[in-house]
mmCIF file of C-alpha atoms and ligand atoms in Angstrom:
data_model
loop_
_atom_site.group_PDB
_atom_site.id
_atom_site.type_symbol
_atom_site.label_atom_id
_atom_site.label_comp_id
_atom_site.label_asym_id
_atom_site.label_seq_id
_atom_site.Cartn_x
_atom_site.Cartn_y
_atom_site.Cartn_z
ATOM 1 C CA MET A 29 -11.010 5.196 23.226
ATOM 2 C CA THR A 30 -14.611 4.448 22.401
ATOM 3 C CA PRO A 31 -16.002 2.141 19.730
ATOM 4 C CA THR A 32 -17.381 3.947 16.702
ATOM 5 C CA PRO A 33 -21.124 3.427 16.271
ATOM 6 C CA PRO A 34 -21.949 2.081 12.805
ATOM 7 C CA GLY A 35 -22.981 4.749 10.356
ATOM 8 C CA ARG A 36 -21.501 7.648 12.303
ATOM 9 C CA GLN A 37 -19.145 9.999 10.437
ATOM 10 C CA VAL A 38 -15.588 9.172 11.500
ATOM 11 C CA ASP A 39 -13.131 12.026 11.585
ATOM 12 C CA VAL A 40 -9.757 10.788 12.773
ATOM 13 C CA SER A 41 -7.885 13.766 11.460
ATOM 14 C CA CYS A 42 -5.994 15.596 14.227
ATOM 15 C CA SER A 43 -5.359 18.563 11.958
ATOM 16 C CA PRO A 44 -7.527 21.639 11.390
ATOM 17 C CA SER A 45 -6.245 21.869 7.758
ATOM 18 C CA PRO A 46 -8.665 20.935 4.958
ATOM 19 C CA PRO A 47 -8.384 17.264 3.937
ATOM 20 C CA ILE A 48 -6.143 16.333 1.019
ATOM 21 C CA LEU A 49 -7.802 12.900 0.955
ATOM 22 C CA GLU A 50 -11.367 12.222 2.004
ATOM 23 C CA VAL A 51 -13.128 8.875 1.871
ATOM 24 C CA SER A 52 -16.806 8.739 2.711
ATOM 25 C CA GLY A 53 -19.236 5.853 2.968
ATOM 26 C CA LEU A 54 -16.945 3.635 0.895
ATOM 27 C CA SER A 55 -18.132 0.109 0.148
ATOM 28 C CA VAL A 56 -16.164 -2.432 -1.910
ATOM 29 C CA ARG A 57 -16.999 -5.842 -3.330
ATOM 30 C CA TYR A 58 -15.161 -8.597 -5.147
ATOM 31 C CA GLY A 59 -17.518 -10.425 -7.488
ATOM 32 C CA GLN A 60 -21.060 -10.907 -6.250
ATOM 33 C CA SER A 61 -20.394 -12.369 -2.856
ATOM 34 C CA VAL A 62 -17.306 -10.901 -1.142
ATOM 35 C CA ILE A 63 -18.059 -7.644 0.661
ATOM 36 C CA ALA A 64 -14.653 -6.234 1.586
ATOM 37 C CA LEU A 65 -15.614 -2.776 2.908
ATOM 38 C CA GLN A 66 -18.853 -1.260 4.146
ATOM 39 C CA GLY A 67 -19.389 2.475 4.654
ATOM 40 C CA VAL A 68 -15.809 3.430 5.519
ATOM 41 C CA ASP A 69 -15.046 7.096 6.280
ATOM 42 C CA LEU A 70 -11.577 8.592 6.554
ATOM 43 C CA ARG A 71 -9.954 12.030 6.274
ATOM 44 C CA ILE A 72 -6.300 12.917 5.947
ATOM 45 C CA ALA A 73 -5.149 16.516 6.184
ATOM 46 C CA GLN A 74 -2.176 17.865 4.260
ATOM 47 C CA GLY A 75 1.006 16.575 5.903
ATOM 48 C CA GLU A 76 -0.775 14.175 8.245
ATOM 49 C CA ALA A 77 0.066 10.481 8.820
ATOM 50 C CA VAL A 78 -2.829 8.117 9.498
ATOM 51 C CA THR A 79 -2.527 4.386 10.041
ATOM 52 C CA VAL A 80 -5.110 1.741 9.189
ATOM 53 C CA LEU A 81 -4.877 -1.325 11.423
ATOM 54 C CA GLY A 82 -6.783 -4.578 11.297
ATOM 55 C CA ALA A 83 -6.497 -8.357 11.202
ATOM 56 C CA ASN A 84 -5.879 -10.380 8.030
ATOM 57 C CA GLY A 85 -8.769 -9.966 5.652
ATOM 58 C CA ALA A 86 -10.222 -6.926 7.477
ATOM 59 C CA GLY A 87 -10.247 -4.876 4.277
ATOM 60 C CA LYS A 88 -7.132 -2.715 4.596
ATOM 61 C CA SER A 89 -5.642 -3.417 1.158
ATOM 62 C CA SER A 90 -9.069 -3.008 -0.438
ATOM 63 C CA LEU A 91 -9.236 0.498 1.017
ATOM 64 C CA LEU A 92 -5.885 1.440 -0.535
ATOM 65 C CA ARG A 93 -6.845 -0.145 -3.876
ATOM 66 C CA ALA A 94 -10.101 1.803 -3.932
ATOM 67 C CA ILE A 95 -8.240 5.055 -3.303
ATOM 68 C CA SER A 96 -5.490 4.390 -5.871
ATOM 69 C CA ARG A 97 -8.110 3.227 -8.418
ATOM 70 C CA THR A 98 -6.459 -0.174 -8.811
ATOM 71 C CA LEU A 99 -9.374 -2.269 -7.508
ATOM 72 C CA SER A 100 -10.421 -3.398 -10.971
ATOM 73 C CA LEU A 101 -7.004 -5.052 -11.442
ATOM 74 C CA HIS A 102 -8.066 -7.332 -8.585
ATOM 75 C CA ARG A 103 -11.603 -7.826 -9.948
ATOM 76 C CA GLY A 104 -13.026 -5.612 -7.258
ATOM 77 C CA ALA A 105 -15.345 -2.597 -7.482
ATOM 78 C CA VAL A 106 -16.594 0.284 -5.383
ATOM 79 C CA THR A 107 -20.337 -0.175 -4.890
ATOM 80 C CA SER A 108 -21.033 3.066 -3.032
ATOM 81 C CA GLY A 109 -19.344 6.021 -1.416
ATOM 82 C CA ASP A 110 -16.915 8.669 -2.512
ATOM 83 C CA VAL A 111 -13.203 9.464 -2.677
ATOM 84 C CA ARG A 112 -12.124 13.103 -2.909
ATOM 85 C CA ILE A 113 -8.672 14.516 -3.513
ATOM 86 C CA ASN A 114 -8.355 18.139 -2.438
ATOM 87 C CA GLY A 115 -12.152 18.307 -2.485
ATOM 88 C CA GLU A 116 -12.403 17.013 -6.087
ATOM 89 C CA PRO A 117 -14.466 13.855 -6.702
ATOM 90 C CA ALA A 118 -11.879 11.240 -7.729
ATOM 91 C CA LEU A 119 -13.786 7.977 -7.696
ATOM 92 C CA HIS A 120 -13.764 7.744 -11.483
ATOM 93 C CA TRP A 121 -10.240 8.901 -12.103
ATOM 94 C CA SER A 122 -7.795 6.543 -13.822
ATOM 95 C CA PRO A 123 -4.876 5.185 -11.763
ATOM 96 C CA THR A 124 -2.564 7.411 -13.831
ATOM 97 C CA ARG A 125 -4.575 10.521 -13.062
ATOM 98 C CA MET A 126 -4.412 9.626 -9.387
ATOM 99 C CA VAL A 127 -0.611 9.431 -9.608
ATOM 100 C CA ARG A 128 -0.510 12.735 -11.489
ATOM 101 C CA ALA A 129 -2.556 14.249 -8.674
ATOM 102 C CA GLY A 130 0.210 13.107 -6.325
ATOM 103 C CA VAL A 131 -1.467 10.056 -4.778
ATOM 104 C CA VAL A 132 0.940 7.115 -5.057
ATOM 105 C CA GLN A 133 0.591 3.597 -3.693
ATOM 106 C CA VAL A 134 3.344 1.207 -2.650
ATOM 107 C CA PRO A 135 1.533 -2.140 -2.816
ATOM 108 C CA GLU A 136 2.071 -4.984 -0.389
ATOM 109 C CA GLY A 137 4.931 -7.326 -1.285
ATOM 110 C CA ARG A 138 7.689 -4.835 -2.238
ATOM 111 C CA HIS A 139 7.144 -5.166 -5.982
ATOM 112 C CA VAL A 140 10.149 -4.158 -8.020
ATOM 113 C CA PHE A 141 11.060 -4.696 -11.655
ATOM 114 C CA ALA A 142 13.361 -7.637 -10.924
ATOM 115 C CA GLY A 143 15.147 -7.591 -14.291
ATOM 116 C CA LEU A 144 15.874 -3.855 -14.222
ATOM 117 C CA THR A 145 18.660 -2.158 -12.314
ATOM 118 C CA VAL A 146 18.073 -0.071 -9.215
ATOM 119 C CA GLN A 147 18.593 3.074 -11.293
ATOM 120 C CA GLU A 148 16.104 1.949 -13.954
ATOM 121 C CA ASN A 149 13.544 1.117 -11.264
ATOM 122 C CA LEU A 150 13.918 4.577 -9.753
ATOM 123 C CA ARG A 151 13.666 6.278 -13.144
ATOM 124 C CA ALA A 152 10.490 4.319 -13.851
ATOM 125 C CA GLY A 153 8.985 5.926 -10.744
ATOM 126 C CA ALA A 154 9.612 9.375 -12.166
ATOM 127 C CA LEU A 155 7.754 8.882 -15.456
ATOM 128 C CA THR A 156 4.971 11.272 -14.453
ATOM 129 C CA ASN A 157 7.549 13.871 -13.454
ATOM 130 C CA ARG A 158 7.839 15.936 -16.619
ATOM 131 C CA SER A 159 10.591 18.345 -15.715
ATOM 132 C CA ARG A 160 14.181 17.143 -15.752
ATOM 133 C CA LYS A 161 14.964 19.369 -12.796
ATOM 134 C CA ALA A 162 12.207 17.712 -10.758
ATOM 135 C CA ARG A 163 13.527 14.251 -11.705
ATOM 136 C CA GLU A 164 17.052 15.186 -10.635
ATOM 137 C CA ARG A 165 15.777 16.699 -7.403
ATOM 138 C CA ALA A 166 13.766 13.552 -6.638
ATOM 139 C CA MET A 167 16.724 11.261 -7.410
ATOM 140 C CA ALA A 168 19.017 13.261 -5.114
ATOM 141 C CA TYR A 169 16.421 13.122 -2.341
ATOM 142 C CA VAL A 170 15.852 9.370 -2.696
ATOM 143 C CA LEU A 171 19.568 8.540 -2.762
ATOM 144 C CA ASP A 172 20.124 10.713 0.287
ATOM 145 C CA LEU A 173 17.323 8.861 2.086
ATOM 146 C CA PHE A 174 18.541 5.413 0.965
ATOM 147 C CA PRO A 175 22.361 5.430 0.711
ATOM 148 C CA ARG A 176 22.349 1.643 0.162
ATOM 149 C CA LEU A 177 20.505 2.176 -3.108
ATOM 150 C CA ALA A 178 23.127 4.716 -4.171
ATOM 151 C CA ASP A 179 25.764 1.989 -3.730
ATOM 152 C CA ARG A 180 23.786 -0.457 -5.876
ATOM 153 C CA MET A 181 22.551 1.680 -8.744
ATOM 154 C CA ASN A 182 23.705 -0.736 -11.445
ATOM 155 C CA GLN A 183 22.643 -3.938 -9.695
ATOM 156 C CA ARG A 184 19.553 -5.836 -10.801
ATOM 157 C CA ALA A 185 16.693 -5.236 -8.392
ATOM 158 C CA GLY A 186 15.871 -8.944 -8.240
ATOM 159 C CA LEU A 187 19.224 -9.596 -6.589
ATOM 160 C CA LEU A 188 18.678 -7.130 -3.746
ATOM 161 C CA SER A 189 17.809 -8.401 -0.262
ATOM 162 C CA GLY A 190 14.188 -8.234 0.868
ATOM 163 C CA GLY A 191 14.891 -5.131 2.949
ATOM 164 C CA GLU A 192 16.637 -3.402 0.056
ATOM 165 C CA GLN A 193 13.739 -4.222 -2.266
ATOM 166 C CA GLN A 194 11.338 -2.600 0.200
ATOM 167 C CA MET A 195 13.562 0.504 0.256
ATOM 168 C CA LEU A 196 13.599 0.487 -3.562
ATOM 169 C CA ALA A 197 9.805 0.205 -3.729
ATOM 170 C CA LEU A 198 9.517 3.180 -1.372
ATOM 171 C CA GLY A 199 12.202 5.101 -3.230
ATOM 172 C CA ARG A 200 10.512 4.518 -6.570
ATOM 173 C CA ALA A 201 7.234 5.891 -5.191
ATOM 174 C CA LEU A 202 9.065 8.961 -3.919
ATOM 175 C CA MET A 203 10.548 9.619 -7.377
ATOM 176 C CA SER A 204 7.215 11.093 -8.486
ATOM 177 C CA GLU A 205 7.356 13.569 -5.566
ATOM 178 C CA PRO A 206 3.971 12.456 -4.204
ATOM 179 C CA ARG A 207 1.707 14.506 -1.981
ATOM 180 C CA VAL A 208 0.016 11.435 -0.505
ATOM 181 C CA LEU A 209 1.742 8.063 -0.011
ATOM 182 C CA LEU A 210 -0.418 4.964 0.350
ATOM 183 C CA LEU A 211 1.706 2.279 1.998
ATOM 184 C CA ASP A 212 0.503 -1.317 2.212
ATOM 185 C CA GLU A 213 2.292 -3.218 4.980
ATOM 186 C CA PRO A 214 5.815 -1.940 4.331
ATOM 187 C CA SER A 215 7.113 -3.905 7.350
ATOM 188 C CA LEU A 216 5.794 -7.251 6.106
ATOM 189 C CA GLY A 217 8.404 -10.004 6.320
ATOM 190 C CA LEU A 218 11.199 -7.709 7.492
ATOM 191 C CA ALA A 219 13.499 -8.381 10.436
ATOM 192 C CA PRO A 220 12.818 -6.132 13.479
ATOM 193 C CA ARG A 221 15.859 -3.922 12.806
ATOM 194 C CA LEU A 222 14.586 -3.189 9.299
ATOM 195 C CA VAL A 223 11.045 -2.557 10.535
ATOM 196 C CA THR A 224 12.439 0.187 12.779
ATOM 197 C CA GLN A 225 14.365 1.631 9.814
ATOM 198 C CA VAL A 226 11.295 1.607 7.572
ATOM 199 C CA GLY A 227 9.294 3.361 10.309
ATOM 200 C CA GLU A 228 12.024 5.999 10.638
ATOM 201 C CA ILE A 229 12.070 6.622 6.882
ATOM 202 C CA ILE A 230 8.282 6.997 6.739
ATOM 203 C CA ARG A 231 8.500 9.500 9.596
ATOM 204 C CA GLN A 232 11.177 11.503 7.751
ATOM 205 C CA VAL A 233 9.134 11.537 4.540
ATOM 206 C CA ASN A 234 6.052 12.653 6.475
ATOM 207 C CA GLU A 235 8.038 15.397 8.227
ATOM 208 C CA ARG A 236 8.805 16.845 4.786
ATOM 209 C CA GLY A 237 5.104 17.397 4.274
ATOM 210 C CA VAL A 238 4.032 14.221 2.454
ATOM 211 C CA SER A 239 0.709 12.918 3.785
ATOM 212 C CA VAL A 240 0.796 9.203 4.626
ATOM 213 C CA LEU A 241 -1.879 6.518 4.786
ATOM 214 C CA LEU A 242 -0.109 3.546 6.345
ATOM 215 C CA VAL A 243 -1.711 0.099 6.369
ATOM 216 C CA GLU A 244 0.036 -2.099 8.909
ATOM 217 C CA GLN A 245 -0.215 -5.196 11.027
ATOM 218 C CA ASN A 246 2.748 -4.011 13.072
ATOM 219 C CA ALA A 247 0.756 -1.713 15.364
ATOM 220 C CA ALA A 248 3.789 -0.635 17.401
ATOM 221 C CA MET A 249 5.634 0.678 14.357
ATOM 222 C CA ALA A 250 2.522 2.200 12.786
ATOM 223 C CA LEU A 251 1.460 4.019 15.960
ATOM 224 C CA SER A 252 4.967 5.419 16.392
ATOM 225 C CA VAL A 253 4.724 7.007 12.939
ATOM 226 C CA ALA A 254 1.074 8.081 12.662
ATOM 227 C CA SER A 255 -0.782 10.789 14.542
ATOM 228 C CA SER A 256 -4.167 9.075 14.061
ATOM 229 C CA ALA A 257 -5.372 5.516 13.664
ATOM 230 C CA VAL A 258 -8.342 3.691 12.230
ATOM 231 C CA VAL A 259 -9.071 0.064 13.088
ATOM 232 C CA ILE A 260 -10.986 -1.881 10.463
ATOM 233 C CA GLU A 261 -12.849 -5.024 11.452
ATOM 234 C CA ASN A 262 -14.769 -7.082 8.907
ATOM 235 C CA GLY A 263 -14.811 -4.201 6.444
ATOM 236 C CA ARG A 264 -16.135 -1.581 8.877
ATOM 237 C CA VAL A 265 -14.409 1.073 10.944
ATOM 238 C CA ALA A 266 -14.452 -0.361 14.458
ATOM 239 C CA ARG A 267 -12.416 2.341 16.169
ATOM 240 C CA ALA A 268 -10.794 5.610 15.239
ATOM 241 C CA GLY A 269 -8.887 8.282 17.101
ATOM 242 C CA ALA A 270 -5.546 9.864 17.919
ATOM 243 C CA ALA A 271 -2.624 7.397 17.923
ATOM 244 C CA ALA A 272 -2.020 8.249 21.581
ATOM 245 C CA GLU A 273 -5.416 6.717 22.425
ATOM 246 C CA PHE A 274 -4.168 3.324 21.240
ATOM 247 C CA GLN A 275 -1.453 2.957 23.876
ATOM 248 C CA ASP A 276 -2.709 -0.383 25.146
ATOM 249 C CA GLN A 277 -1.341 -2.362 22.230
ATOM 250 C CA LYS A 278 -1.868 -5.714 23.926
ATOM 251 C CA GLN A 279 -5.569 -5.022 24.192
ATOM 252 C CA LEU A 280 -5.630 -3.684 20.626
ATOM 253 C CA ALA A 281 -3.911 -6.830 19.341
ATOM 254 C CA ALA A 282 -6.142 -9.170 21.311
ATOM 255 C CA GLN A 283 -9.368 -7.375 20.377
ATOM 256 C CA TYR A 284 -8.833 -6.486 16.732
ATOM 257 C CA LEU A 285 -5.570 -7.696 15.241
ATOM 258 C CA GLY A 286 -5.812 -11.388 16.053
ATOM 259 C CA SER A 287 -3.191 -12.449 18.578
ATOM 260 C CA GLY A 288 -2.450 -15.818 20.171
ATOM 261 C CA PRO A 289 -0.655 -18.884 18.796
ATOM 262 C CA GLN A 290 -2.438 -19.015 15.442
ATOM 263 C CA ALA A 291 -1.667 -15.390 14.588
ATOM 264 C CA GLU A 292 1.922 -15.833 15.759
ATOM 265 C CA ARG A 293 2.349 -18.895 13.526
ATOM 266 C CA LEU A 294 0.964 -16.929 10.570
ATOM 267 C CA ALA A 295 3.264 -13.987 11.290
ATOM 268 C CA ALA A 296 6.284 -16.328 11.510
ATOM 269 C CA LEU A 297 5.293 -17.933 8.212
ATOM 270 C CA ARG A 298 4.994 -14.520 6.516
ATOM 271 C CA ARG A 299 8.375 -13.463 7.911
ATOM 272 C CA SER A 300 10.163 -16.618 6.793
ATOM 273 C CA SER A 301 8.745 -16.353 3.283
ATOM 274 C CA ALA A 302 10.203 -12.914 2.723
ATOM 275 C CA ASP A 303 13.121 -12.162 4.986
ATOM 276 C CA GLU A 304 16.445 -10.655 4.137
ATOM 277 C CA GLY A 305 17.712 -13.141 1.574
ATOM 278 C CA PRO A 306 17.641 -12.318 -2.133
ATOM 279 C CA THR A 307 14.185 -12.709 -3.635
ATOM 280 C CA LEU A 308 13.134 -12.670 -7.247
ATOM 281 C CA ARG A 309 9.839 -10.898 -7.456
ATOM 282 C CA ARG A 310 8.222 -9.556 -10.554
ATOM 283 C CA TRP A 311 6.291 -6.354 -10.804
ATOM 284 C CA SER A 312 2.563 -6.812 -10.910
ATOM 285 C CA ALA A 313 0.339 -3.775 -10.611
HETATM 286 P P1 ATP B 2 -4.260 -8.737 4.793
HETATM 287 O O1 ATP B 2 -3.752 -8.065 6.025
HETATM 288 O O2 ATP B 2 -4.272 -10.228 4.928
HETATM 289 O O3 ATP B 2 -3.587 -8.262 3.551
HETATM 290 P P2 ATP B 2 -6.527 -6.968 4.398
HETATM 291 O O4 ATP B 2 -7.000 -6.362 5.658
HETATM 292 O O5 ATP B 2 -5.646 -6.145 3.544
HETATM 293 O O6 ATP B 2 -5.840 -8.372 4.683
HETATM 294 P P3 ATP B 2 -8.132 -7.326 2.036
HETATM 295 O O7 ATP B 2 -6.999 -7.908 1.256
HETATM 296 O O8 ATP B 2 -8.574 -5.969 1.701
HETATM 297 O O9 ATP B 2 -7.824 -7.421 3.603
HETATM 298 O O10 ATP B 2 -9.366 -8.337 1.912
HETATM 299 C C1 ATP B 2 -10.673 -8.033 2.396
HETATM 300 C C2 ATP B 2 -11.582 -9.170 2.004
HETATM 301 O O11 ATP B 2 -11.684 -9.213 0.585
HETATM 302 C C3 ATP B 2 -11.085 -10.531 2.448
HETATM 303 O O12 ATP B 2 -12.213 -11.315 2.759
HETATM 304 C C4 ATP B 2 -10.402 -11.076 1.215
HETATM 305 O O13 ATP B 2 -10.432 -12.482 1.183
HETATM 306 C C5 ATP B 2 -11.242 -10.479 0.097
HETATM 307 N N1 ATP B 2 -10.458 -10.248 -1.128
HETATM 308 C C6 ATP B 2 -9.347 -9.496 -1.257
HETATM 309 N N2 ATP B 2 -8.906 -9.494 -2.529
HETATM 310 C C7 ATP B 2 -9.761 -10.255 -3.224
HETATM 311 C C8 ATP B 2 -9.868 -10.642 -4.609
HETATM 312 N N3 ATP B 2 -8.986 -10.208 -5.517
HETATM 313 N N4 ATP B 2 -10.894 -11.456 -4.969
HETATM 314 C C9 ATP B 2 -11.794 -11.900 -4.044
HETATM 315 N N5 ATP B 2 -11.764 -11.565 -2.739
HETATM 316 C C10 ATP B 2 -10.767 -10.752 -2.332
#
């Protein structure tokens, strides 16, 4: 595994298929002073799973927001570079057009519509799915994947456990039958057993042909799901390659992900703030 020289084209894709998602030279800012990303390149082939790893504040969420066209909701902007979907320039698409093109983001923090039932949340995810048959097919698939949601269809989402809310957020994204899933730290705050379950579900979804861009701090889970990995450090791609090249996770954690007592305290704090007890979270885009 060799460091990536700045400015060099990074191609982490392990697949010979043409890319469904291509990011090139992407730079992102918040306001005048915060530079979140600088010249990031990334390619994902149809059906591929790629993980983006990095310490807190490295720029991972900014990358997903730039792709899903939701940066402006966070007062951020792309200052240079390009995003292409199936070869089409998509940098100026609306968030809705991105979803219609099959690129769907599950933001960090398992956002659900707390006051709506599980069923209503899932239906809301299928709004771009025009055909009734497609909506029924998606619902059957999601309930098969998440039997716990099937048991709680009429329960308010705000009363679900943290793990169940994460499943609902994933399920809702799947209701639009996406071609590319952008996942922002789906394991955040979950107990280890649930992290394993989330990883397994992402693998199953990917095996059905959905391309996945998985942002994670849990490198072990992410590398067990993805075929390729990109490490972002201070807004730049520091390393990229096949997931198998990142076997030395201790070294990876120490070098790029921030390990040691401070990081462990932060991780414990994040876990305790969002573990399995009922949480009342409101949807915010
Ligand atoms: P984390 O793992 O903690 O979520 P991250 O790798 O996803 O971090 P980003 O959230 O993309 O990192 O943040 C990249 C940089 O941009 C950080 O310096 C962060 O403080 C800054 N930033 C992110 N969102 C905003 C915002 N809405 N306004 C100003 N600065 C922001």
